[in-house]
mmCIF file of C-alpha atoms in Angstrom:
data_model
loop_
_atom_site.group_PDB
_atom_site.id
_atom_site.type_symbol
_atom_site.label_atom_id
_atom_site.label_comp_id
_atom_site.label_asym_id
_atom_site.label_seq_id
_atom_site.Cartn_x
_atom_site.Cartn_y
_atom_site.Cartn_z
ATOM 1 C CA MET Q 135 203.704 48.889 58.224
ATOM 2 C CA SER Q 136 200.996 50.476 59.775
ATOM 3 C CA VAL Q 137 198.949 49.319 62.234
ATOM 4 C CA ARG Q 138 196.254 50.011 60.063
ATOM 5 C CA ASP Q 139 197.605 46.965 58.212
ATOM 6 C CA LEU Q 140 197.640 44.085 60.926
ATOM 7 C CA ALA Q 141 195.403 41.388 60.899
ATOM 8 C CA ASP Q 142 192.192 40.814 62.648
ATOM 9 C CA TYR Q 143 192.958 39.951 66.602
ATOM 10 C CA PRO Q 144 192.744 35.977 66.003
ATOM 11 C CA TRP Q 145 190.813 35.171 69.347
ATOM 12 C CA ASP Q 146 187.932 36.936 67.755
ATOM 13 C CA ALA Q 147 187.529 33.347 65.486
ATOM 14 C CA VAL Q 148 187.032 31.920 68.922
ATOM 15 C CA VAL Q 149 183.777 33.586 69.813
ATOM 16 C CA PRO Q 150 181.266 31.042 68.065
ATOM 17 C CA PHE Q 151 183.032 28.265 69.747
ATOM 18 C CA ARG Q 152 182.842 29.820 73.255
ATOM 19 C CA GLU Q 153 178.913 30.428 72.908
ATOM 20 C CA ARG Q 154 179.034 26.556 71.552
ATOM 21 C CA ALA Q 155 180.789 25.430 74.932
ATOM 22 C CA ALA Q 156 178.561 28.112 77.237
ATOM 23 C CA GLN Q 157 175.421 26.095 76.133
ATOM 24 C CA HIS Q 158 176.620 23.173 78.098
ATOM 25 C CA PRO Q 159 174.091 22.335 80.817
ATOM 26 C CA ASP Q 160 177.019 22.075 83.483
ATOM 27 C CA GLY Q 161 178.486 25.551 81.930
ATOM 28 C CA LEU Q 162 181.527 26.544 80.233
ATOM 29 C CA VAL Q 163 185.374 25.307 81.385
ATOM 30 C CA ASP Q 164 187.511 28.023 79.795
ATOM 31 C CA LEU Q 165 191.100 26.626 79.407
ATOM 32 C CA SER Q 166 191.636 28.842 76.229
ATOM 33 C CA ILE Q 167 193.539 31.816 77.783
ATOM 34 C CA GLY Q 168 196.485 31.844 80.361
ATOM 35 C CA SER Q 169 194.990 34.339 82.322
ATOM 36 C CA PRO Q 170 195.386 33.845 85.937
ATOM 37 C CA VAL Q 171 192.446 33.487 88.469
ATOM 38 C CA ASP Q 172 193.850 32.623 91.671
ATOM 39 C CA PRO Q 173 194.072 35.423 94.295
ATOM 40 C CA THR Q 174 197.330 37.865 94.007
ATOM 41 C CA PRO Q 175 199.452 37.226 97.072
ATOM 42 C CA ASP Q 176 198.803 39.363 100.553
ATOM 43 C CA VAL Q 177 202.670 40.075 100.510
ATOM 44 C CA ILE Q 178 202.231 41.957 97.413
ATOM 45 C CA ARG Q 179 198.452 43.370 97.988
ATOM 46 C CA ARG Q 180 200.074 45.172 101.325
ATOM 47 C CA ALA Q 181 203.014 46.507 99.448
ATOM 48 C CA LEU Q 182 200.726 47.928 96.600
ATOM 49 C CA THR Q 183 198.317 49.614 99.278
ATOM 50 C CA GLU Q 184 201.727 50.789 100.975
ATOM 51 C CA ALA Q 185 202.335 53.091 97.720
ATOM 52 C CA THR Q 186 199.176 54.734 96.963
ATOM 53 C CA ASP Q 187 200.744 57.973 97.736
ATOM 54 C CA ALA Q 188 202.152 58.279 94.165
ATOM 55 C CA HIS Q 189 201.950 61.960 93.481
ATOM 56 C CA ALA Q 190 205.190 62.334 91.288
ATOM 57 C CA TYR Q 191 206.065 61.111 87.922
ATOM 58 C CA PRO Q 192 207.309 57.511 88.275
ATOM 59 C CA GLN Q 193 211.223 56.861 87.241
ATOM 60 C CA THR Q 194 211.679 54.818 83.767
ATOM 61 C CA VAL Q 195 214.695 53.262 84.927
ATOM 62 C CA GLY Q 196 212.788 51.826 88.184
ATOM 63 C CA THR Q 197 212.963 52.610 91.935
ATOM 64 C CA PRO Q 198 216.521 51.672 93.194
ATOM 65 C CA ALA Q 199 214.645 49.038 95.171
ATOM 66 C CA VAL Q 200 212.868 47.247 92.326
ATOM 67 C CA ARG Q 201 216.133 47.218 90.298
ATOM 68 C CA GLU Q 202 217.978 45.838 92.919
ATOM 69 C CA ALA Q 203 214.997 43.563 93.571
ATOM 70 C CA ILE Q 204 215.373 42.252 90.275
ATOM 71 C CA VAL Q 205 219.000 41.953 90.405
ATOM 72 C CA ASP Q 206 218.658 39.950 93.502
ATOM 73 C CA TRP Q 207 216.123 37.342 92.159
ATOM 74 C CA TYR Q 208 218.182 36.725 89.194
ATOM 75 C CA ALA Q 209 220.727 35.580 91.584
ATOM 76 C CA ARG Q 210 218.855 33.415 93.566
ATOM 77 C CA ARG Q 211 216.905 32.049 91.424
ATOM 78 C CA ARG Q 212 217.950 32.301 87.889
ATOM 79 C CA GLY Q 213 221.803 31.365 89.085
ATOM 80 C CA VAL Q 214 223.077 34.932 87.377
ATOM 81 C CA THR Q 215 224.769 36.147 89.819
ATOM 82 C CA ASP Q 216 226.819 39.111 87.906
ATOM 83 C CA LEU Q 217 224.328 41.193 87.273
ATOM 84 C CA ARG Q 218 224.134 45.423 88.503
ATOM 85 C CA VAL Q 219 221.459 47.670 88.450
ATOM 86 C CA ASP Q 220 222.426 49.212 85.168
ATOM 87 C CA ASN Q 221 221.319 45.434 83.503
ATOM 88 C CA VAL Q 222 218.027 45.617 84.344
ATOM 89 C CA LEU Q 223 214.717 47.598 83.485
ATOM 90 C CA PRO Q 224 211.306 47.272 84.573
ATOM 91 C CA THR Q 225 208.503 47.142 81.941
ATOM 92 C CA ILE Q 226 204.949 47.647 81.850
ATOM 93 C CA GLY Q 227 204.215 44.005 81.336
ATOM 94 C CA SER Q 228 206.159 41.764 78.974
ATOM 95 C CA LYS Q 229 203.542 41.886 75.814
ATOM 96 C CA GLU Q 230 204.373 45.720 75.336
ATOM 97 C CA LEU Q 231 208.365 44.925 74.869
ATOM 98 C CA VAL Q 232 208.203 42.023 72.895
ATOM 99 C CA ALA Q 233 205.932 43.960 70.908
ATOM 100 C CA LEU Q 234 208.122 46.998 70.900
ATOM 101 C CA LEU Q 235 211.517 45.760 70.440
ATOM 102 C CA PRO Q 236 212.307 45.830 67.067
ATOM 103 C CA THR Q 237 211.151 49.358 66.506
ATOM 104 C CA LEU Q 238 213.121 50.252 69.761
ATOM 105 C CA LEU Q 239 216.257 48.621 68.495
ATOM 106 C CA GLY Q 240 215.890 50.950 65.052
ATOM 107 C CA LEU Q 241 215.043 47.810 62.726
ATOM 108 C CA GLY Q 242 213.310 48.140 59.648
ATOM 109 C CA GLU Q 243 212.891 47.145 56.091
ATOM 110 C CA GLY Q 244 215.214 44.525 54.971
ATOM 111 C CA ASP Q 245 216.146 43.325 58.775
ATOM 112 C CA ILE Q 246 215.419 39.856 59.732
ATOM 113 C CA VAL Q 247 213.726 38.815 63.182
ATOM 114 C CA VAL Q 248 213.490 35.423 63.833
ATOM 115 C CA HIS Q 249 211.304 33.943 66.051
ATOM 116 C CA PRO Q 250 210.250 30.045 66.975
ATOM 117 C CA ARG Q 251 208.580 28.203 64.785
ATOM 118 C CA VAL Q 252 205.774 27.270 67.113
ATOM 119 C CA ALA Q 253 205.305 31.013 69.050
ATOM 120 C CA TYR Q 254 203.330 33.289 70.548
ATOM 121 C CA PRO Q 255 202.105 35.669 67.701
ATOM 122 C CA THR Q 256 203.549 38.941 69.187
ATOM 123 C CA TYR Q 257 207.268 38.280 68.240
ATOM 124 C CA GLU Q 258 206.020 38.127 64.319
ATOM 125 C CA VAL Q 259 203.489 41.369 64.642
ATOM 126 C CA GLY Q 260 206.539 43.560 66.494
ATOM 127 C CA ALA Q 261 208.411 42.637 63.487
ATOM 128 C CA ARG Q 262 206.051 43.698 60.652
ATOM 129 C CA THR Q 263 205.122 46.898 62.642
ATOM 130 C CA ALA Q 264 208.571 47.814 62.811
ATOM 131 C CA GLY Q 265 208.875 46.989 58.743
ATOM 132 C CA ALA Q 266 211.413 43.897 59.801
ATOM 133 C CA THR Q 267 210.931 40.800 58.027
ATOM 134 C CA PRO Q 268 209.908 37.831 60.105
ATOM 135 C CA LEU Q 269 211.098 34.280 60.063
ATOM 136 C CA ALA Q 270 210.212 31.104 61.636
ATOM 137 C CA GLU Q 271 213.292 29.314 62.297
ATOM 138 C CA ASP Q 272 214.458 27.142 65.630
ATOM 139 C CA ASP Q 273 217.420 25.749 64.264
ATOM 140 C CA PRO Q 274 220.316 28.538 64.946
ATOM 141 C CA ALA Q 275 222.397 26.837 62.062
ATOM 142 C CA SER Q 276 219.380 28.166 59.924
ATOM 143 C CA TRP Q 277 219.247 31.551 61.142
ATOM 144 C CA PRO Q 278 220.264 33.687 58.184
ATOM 145 C CA GLU Q 279 222.876 36.453 57.322
ATOM 146 C CA GLY Q 280 220.715 39.822 57.806
ATOM 147 C CA THR Q 281 219.521 38.717 60.938
ATOM 148 C CA LYS Q 282 219.212 41.430 63.129
ATOM 149 C CA LEU Q 283 216.903 40.330 66.408
ATOM 150 C CA ILE Q 284 216.387 36.437 67.303
ATOM 151 C CA TRP Q 285 213.740 35.639 69.687
ATOM 152 C CA ILE Q 286 213.618 32.179 71.596
ATOM 153 C CA ASN Q 287 210.959 31.290 74.379
ATOM 154 C CA THR Q 288 211.682 29.148 76.730
ATOM 155 C CA PRO Q 289 209.941 27.588 78.328
ATOM 156 C CA GLY Q 290 207.646 28.058 75.084
ATOM 157 C CA ASN Q 291 204.173 29.211 74.943
ATOM 158 C CA PRO Q 292 202.111 27.203 73.996
ATOM 159 C CA ASP Q 293 204.595 24.246 73.317
ATOM 160 C CA GLY Q 294 206.670 23.883 76.648
ATOM 161 C CA ARG Q 295 209.721 23.639 74.527
ATOM 162 C CA THR Q 296 212.474 24.526 77.103
ATOM 163 C CA TRP Q 297 216.161 25.037 76.089
ATOM 164 C CA THR Q 298 219.201 23.649 78.002
ATOM 165 C CA VAL Q 299 222.246 25.238 78.812
ATOM 166 C CA ASP Q 300 224.173 23.833 75.699
ATOM 167 C CA GLU Q 301 221.320 24.390 73.326
ATOM 168 C CA LEU Q 302 221.304 28.188 74.692
ATOM 169 C CA ALA Q 303 224.851 28.456 74.611
ATOM 170 C CA ALA Q 304 224.772 27.361 70.509
ATOM 171 C CA ALA Q 305 221.831 29.944 69.808
ATOM 172 C CA VAL Q 306 224.219 32.521 71.598
ATOM 173 C CA ARG Q 307 227.438 31.687 69.505
ATOM 174 C CA ARG Q 308 225.230 31.705 66.238
ATOM 175 C CA ALA Q 309 223.694 35.319 67.294
ATOM 176 C CA ARG Q 310 227.330 36.471 67.743
ATOM 177 C CA GLU Q 311 228.386 34.880 64.307
ATOM 178 C CA LEU Q 312 225.579 37.092 62.842
ATOM 179 C CA GLY Q 313 225.645 40.390 65.150
ATOM 180 C CA ALA Q 314 222.366 40.116 66.028
ATOM 181 C CA VAL Q 315 220.637 40.713 69.549
ATOM 182 C CA LEU Q 316 219.265 37.693 71.277
ATOM 183 C CA ALA Q 317 216.237 38.065 73.317
ATOM 184 C CA SER Q 318 214.908 35.168 75.189
ATOM 185 C CA ASP Q 319 211.213 34.901 76.452
ATOM 186 C CA GLU Q 320 211.552 33.351 79.860
ATOM 187 C CA CYS Q 321 208.434 34.178 81.475
ATOM 188 C CA TYR Q 322 207.264 30.581 82.348
ATOM 189 C CA ALA Q 323 210.918 29.458 83.968
ATOM 190 C CA GLU Q 324 209.662 28.663 87.609
ATOM 191 C CA LEU Q 325 207.292 26.179 86.184
ATOM 192 C CA GLY Q 326 209.226 23.103 85.240
ATOM 193 C CA TRP Q 327 207.137 19.774 85.592
ATOM 194 C CA ASP Q 328 209.121 16.780 83.483
ATOM 195 C CA GLY Q 329 212.100 15.379 82.617
ATOM 196 C CA GLN Q 330 215.631 17.192 84.093
ATOM 197 C CA TRP Q 331 212.811 20.168 84.945
ATOM 198 C CA ALA Q 332 211.384 18.209 87.316
ATOM 199 C CA SER Q 333 214.366 18.471 89.307
ATOM 200 C CA GLU Q 334 216.772 21.185 88.223
ATOM 201 C CA PRO Q 335 216.069 24.946 87.242
ATOM 202 C CA VAL Q 336 215.641 25.962 83.841
ATOM 203 C CA PRO Q 337 218.321 27.961 82.698
ATOM 204 C CA SER Q 338 218.556 31.678 81.666
ATOM 205 C CA VAL Q 339 220.537 32.848 78.406
ATOM 206 C CA LEU Q 340 222.208 34.920 81.226
ATOM 207 C CA ASP Q 341 223.496 31.980 82.704
ATOM 208 C CA PRO Q 342 227.453 32.214 82.876
ATOM 209 C CA ARG Q 343 227.723 28.698 81.746
ATOM 210 C CA VAL Q 344 225.674 30.230 78.165
ATOM 211 C CA THR Q 345 227.014 33.718 78.185
ATOM 212 C CA ASP Q 346 230.762 32.791 78.313
ATOM 213 C CA GLY Q 347 231.846 36.047 80.105
ATOM 214 C CA SER Q 348 230.113 38.181 78.140
ATOM 215 C CA ARG Q 349 226.394 39.627 78.127
ATOM 216 C CA ALA Q 350 226.726 41.745 74.952
ATOM 217 C CA ASN Q 351 223.584 41.821 72.633
ATOM 218 C CA LEU Q 352 221.790 39.087 75.135
ATOM 219 C CA LEU Q 353 218.636 40.018 76.498
ATOM 220 C CA SER Q 354 216.536 38.203 79.137
ATOM 221 C CA VAL Q 355 212.498 39.322 79.235
ATOM 222 C CA TYR Q 356 210.487 38.255 82.402
ATOM 223 C CA SER Q 357 206.976 39.068 83.874
ATOM 224 C CA LEU Q 358 205.605 38.287 86.892
ATOM 225 C CA SER Q 359 201.960 37.396 85.654
ATOM 226 C CA LYS Q 360 201.893 33.893 86.248
ATOM 227 C CA GLN Q 361 204.223 32.951 89.273
ATOM 228 C CA SER Q 362 202.718 36.089 91.254
ATOM 229 C CA ASN Q 363 199.037 36.416 89.813
ATOM 230 C CA LEU Q 364 200.078 40.022 88.767
ATOM 231 C CA ALA Q 365 198.418 39.869 85.258
ATOM 232 C CA GLY Q 366 196.510 43.112 85.746
ATOM 233 C CA TYR Q 367 199.150 44.837 87.147
ATOM 234 C CA ARG Q 368 201.283 44.506 84.005
ATOM 235 C CA ALA Q 369 204.432 43.709 86.072
ATOM 236 C CA ALA Q 370 207.886 42.774 84.033
ATOM 237 C CA PHE Q 371 211.251 43.517 83.047
ATOM 238 C CA VAL Q 372 213.967 43.256 80.941
ATOM 239 C CA ALA Q 373 217.788 42.614 81.755
ATOM 240 C CA GLY Q 374 221.171 41.648 80.285
ATOM 241 C CA CYS Q 375 223.580 43.745 77.859
ATOM 242 C CA ALA Q 376 224.034 47.362 79.402
ATOM 243 C CA ARG Q 377 224.463 49.087 76.592
ATOM 244 C CA ILE Q 378 221.149 47.535 74.965
ATOM 245 C CA VAL Q 379 219.424 48.603 78.366
ATOM 246 C CA GLY Q 380 220.740 51.763 78.285
ATOM 247 C CA GLU Q 381 219.460 52.810 74.788
ATOM 248 C CA LEU Q 382 215.956 50.844 75.602
ATOM 249 C CA LEU Q 383 215.494 53.258 78.713
ATOM 250 C CA THR Q 384 216.704 56.016 76.448
ATOM 251 C CA ALA Q 385 213.839 55.881 74.035
ATOM 252 C CA ARG Q 386 211.322 54.481 76.820
ATOM 253 C CA LYS Q 387 212.010 58.057 78.431
ATOM 254 C CA HIS Q 388 211.163 59.503 75.366
ATOM 255 C CA LEU Q 389 207.548 57.472 74.806
ATOM 256 C CA GLY Q 390 206.574 57.674 78.202
ATOM 257 C CA LEU Q 391 206.839 53.945 79.151
ATOM 258 C CA MET Q 392 206.743 54.307 82.740
ATOM 259 C CA PRO Q 393 205.631 51.476 84.810
ATOM 260 C CA PRO Q 394 203.412 52.894 87.885
ATOM 261 C CA ALA Q 395 205.436 53.802 91.220
ATOM 262 C CA PRO Q 396 202.704 51.848 92.965
ATOM 263 C CA ILE Q 397 203.429 48.410 90.546
ATOM 264 C CA GLN Q 398 207.165 49.291 91.053
ATOM 265 C CA HIS Q 399 207.020 49.156 94.989
ATOM 266 C CA ALA Q 400 204.952 45.797 94.531
ATOM 267 C CA MET Q 401 207.048 44.166 92.005
ATOM 268 C CA ALA Q 402 210.234 44.499 94.450
ATOM 269 C CA ALA Q 403 207.808 42.792 97.537
ATOM 270 C CA ALA Q 404 206.988 40.420 94.911
ATOM 271 C CA LEU Q 405 210.413 39.532 93.818
ATOM 272 C CA GLY Q 406 211.565 39.319 97.277
ATOM 273 C CA ASP Q 407 209.284 36.473 98.434
ATOM 274 C CA ASP Q 408 209.868 32.945 97.102
ATOM 275 C CA GLU Q 409 207.169 31.583 99.547
ATOM 276 C CA HIS Q 410 204.131 32.567 97.091
ATOM 277 C CA VAL Q 411 205.953 31.081 94.059
ATOM 278 C CA THR Q 412 206.159 27.801 95.513
ATOM 279 C CA ALA Q 413 202.680 27.888 96.708
ATOM 280 C CA GLN Q 414 201.278 28.956 93.135
ATOM 281 C CA LYS Q 415 203.361 26.377 91.320
ATOM 282 C CA GLU Q 416 201.916 23.330 93.255
ATOM 283 C CA LEU Q 417 198.191 25.099 92.528
ATOM 284 C CA TYR Q 418 199.365 24.694 88.660
ATOM 285 C CA ARG Q 419 200.907 21.239 89.249
ATOM 286 C CA GLU Q 420 197.244 19.749 91.040
ATOM 287 C CA ARG Q 421 195.488 21.024 87.973
ATOM 288 C CA ARG Q 422 198.056 19.629 85.520
ATOM 289 C CA ASP Q 423 197.675 16.121 87.377
ATOM 290 C CA LEU Q 424 194.048 16.220 86.570
ATOM 291 C CA LEU Q 425 194.228 17.217 83.238
ATOM 292 C CA ARG Q 426 196.593 15.856 81.564
ATOM 293 C CA PRO Q 427 195.583 12.055 82.248
ATOM 294 C CA ALA Q 428 192.040 12.733 81.333
ATOM 295 C CA VAL Q 429 193.216 14.907 77.941
ATOM 296 C CA GLU Q 430 195.119 11.426 77.274
ATOM 297 C CA ALA Q 431 192.065 9.312 78.258
ATOM 298 C CA ALA Q 432 190.107 11.453 75.581
ATOM 299 C CA GLY Q 433 192.451 10.317 72.590
ATOM 300 C CA PHE Q 434 194.930 13.372 72.675
ATOM 301 C CA ARG Q 435 198.499 12.967 72.317
ATOM 302 C CA ILE Q 436 200.768 15.577 74.615
ATOM 303 C CA ASP Q 437 203.485 17.355 72.763
ATOM 304 C CA GLY Q 438 206.096 18.593 74.626
ATOM 305 C CA SER Q 439 204.523 20.554 77.462
ATOM 306 C CA GLU Q 440 207.669 19.818 79.623
ATOM 307 C CA ALA Q 441 207.376 23.196 81.411
ATOM 308 C CA GLY Q 442 205.222 26.159 81.463
ATOM 309 C CA LEU Q 443 201.618 26.829 81.814
ATOM 310 C CA TYR Q 444 200.120 24.604 78.659
ATOM 311 C CA LEU Q 445 199.425 21.346 77.608
ATOM 312 C CA TRP Q 446 199.969 21.453 74.047
ATOM 313 C CA ALA Q 447 197.234 18.644 72.623
ATOM 314 C CA THR Q 448 196.893 16.856 69.089
ATOM 315 C CA GLU Q 449 193.973 14.401 68.139
ATOM 316 C CA GLY Q 450 196.144 14.044 64.746
ATOM 317 C CA ARG Q 451 193.228 16.104 62.863
ATOM 318 C CA ASP Q 452 192.344 19.912 62.397
ATOM 319 C CA ALA Q 453 192.724 21.958 65.308
ATOM 320 C CA TRP Q 454 189.348 23.212 64.269
ATOM 321 C CA ASP Q 455 187.719 19.841 64.456
ATOM 322 C CA SER Q 456 189.327 19.435 68.003
ATOM 323 C CA ILE Q 457 188.229 23.094 69.063
ATOM 324 C CA ALA Q 458 184.569 21.904 67.991
ATOM 325 C CA ARG Q 459 184.493 18.446 69.706
ATOM 326 C CA LEU Q 460 185.842 20.133 72.843
ATOM 327 C CA ALA Q 461 183.199 22.815 72.747
ATOM 328 C CA ASP Q 462 180.618 20.158 72.441
ATOM 329 C CA LEU Q 463 181.774 18.734 75.820
ATOM 330 C CA GLY Q 464 181.526 22.849 76.985
ATOM 331 C CA ILE Q 465 185.559 23.293 76.877
ATOM 332 C CA LEU Q 466 186.879 26.079 75.322
ATOM 333 C CA ALA Q 467 190.611 25.376 74.355
ATOM 334 C CA GLY Q 468 193.170 27.694 72.150
ATOM 335 C CA PRO Q 469 193.673 26.919 68.434
ATOM 336 C CA GLY Q 470 197.070 25.860 67.308
ATOM 337 C CA PRO Q 471 197.038 27.602 63.981
ATOM 338 C CA PHE Q 472 197.186 30.932 66.144
ATOM 339 C CA TYR Q 473 200.999 30.017 66.796
ATOM 340 C CA GLY Q 474 202.037 29.317 63.389
ATOM 341 C CA SER Q 475 201.725 26.995 60.373
ATOM 342 C CA ASP Q 476 203.207 24.138 62.165
ATOM 343 C CA SER Q 477 200.424 24.243 64.703
ATOM 344 C CA ALA Q 478 197.425 23.061 62.396
ATOM 345 C CA GLU Q 479 196.582 20.120 64.349
ATOM 346 C CA HIS Q 480 197.212 21.261 67.980
ATOM 347 C CA VAL Q 481 195.043 22.721 70.541
ATOM 348 C CA ARG Q 482 196.555 24.594 73.978
ATOM 349 C CA LEU Q 483 194.849 23.781 77.287
ATOM 350 C CA SER Q 484 195.401 26.097 79.920
ATOM 351 C CA LEU Q 485 196.000 25.576 83.494
ATOM 352 C CA THR Q 486 194.468 28.847 84.871
ATOM 353 C CA ALA Q 487 191.116 27.672 85.208
ATOM 354 C CA PRO Q 488 189.821 26.943 88.801
ATOM 355 C CA THR Q 489 190.626 23.771 89.967
ATOM 356 C CA GLU Q 490 187.395 22.742 90.532
ATOM 357 C CA ARG Q 491 186.798 23.561 87.036
ATOM 358 C CA VAL Q 492 189.527 21.707 85.669
ATOM 359 C CA ALA Q 493 188.334 18.698 87.666
ATOM 360 C CA GLU Q 494 184.749 19.322 85.464
ATOM 361 C CA ALA Q 495 186.660 19.553 82.293
ATOM 362 C CA ALA Q 496 188.706 16.462 83.275
ATOM 363 C CA ARG Q 497 185.184 14.299 84.173
ATOM 364 C CA ARG Q 498 183.652 15.519 81.072
ATOM 365 C CA LEU Q 499 186.367 14.573 78.731
ATOM 366 C CA ARG Q 500 186.705 10.717 80.566
ATOM 367 C CA ALA Q 501 183.283 10.704 80.277
ATOM 368 C CA SER Q 502 183.002 11.333 76.304
ATOM 369 C CA VAL Q 503 185.182 7.622 75.716
ATOM 370 C CA LEU Q 504 182.921 5.833 77.885
#
């Protein structure tokens, strides 16, 4: 498949609804895109300024400091205590890795790439770009022969689905039966809200309770965009199977996929500081506590959403009708159909708008049913 064959960028279809919502007398409340709005923490900005004398080419493999920081972070925050620096690799954000992984693994015609049924569209785009066949399927028992790469997303974007240790272990067993690489996109793992995730950490696919002592063919992908407000830095990393990480490193050297040196220095600082992550989570919690009851009061049902950065909501009717209703209230949401055919009646509401704008959205939603 050529990049010329890619479909139009889906968010272009939202432009008329943005214009409609912007006509509201009290202004637009944009809950459509999960782009952080809060300040980048000072500890990270200071680190960035310390590293601005970046006269030499950066290392694709990452500086020793950032690789050690990734290893330490997995041990401290994810319960993965047996990684070494050759198990980790910084990336230029996580989206480029998601999109390029099938290509970097050498997949092509006849190979199957499994991804969630309700899913961030880049999993499918990456498969099609490599010439592989994407397949939306959540049940490991239904992952077919010929599968070479399996994407899971925990907590999920947009629906917040979060895999338990037992579910992850079952996925690992099935991937091993198939001889497939299992890649877990875990970018929202610090944002657990409900059920068991209110009191315990979201597990990683690299958790020793999951791996049964072997990381072979397992990858964990993570981004600092949400927990550290670093979307503009493009700061992410992959960890897991040393063999695959090594192969990715070789390919990325050839392609010039090098995270800038100042960004690597800032990443190390971000990964070493838990205080700002806790503070950011509390901001998201405040917004979630404002928005969720108002969305429900306006007649929506919240599905999933036990973790992550979004509310996954439905009125039980076509998503575009809900998008239009919200636009008339000056609220812009993300259309569920962007995330797969199973999402025709859902909308995604992000928690990344400023708190005062989230409160305004909540006010409008409540007033709409008076």
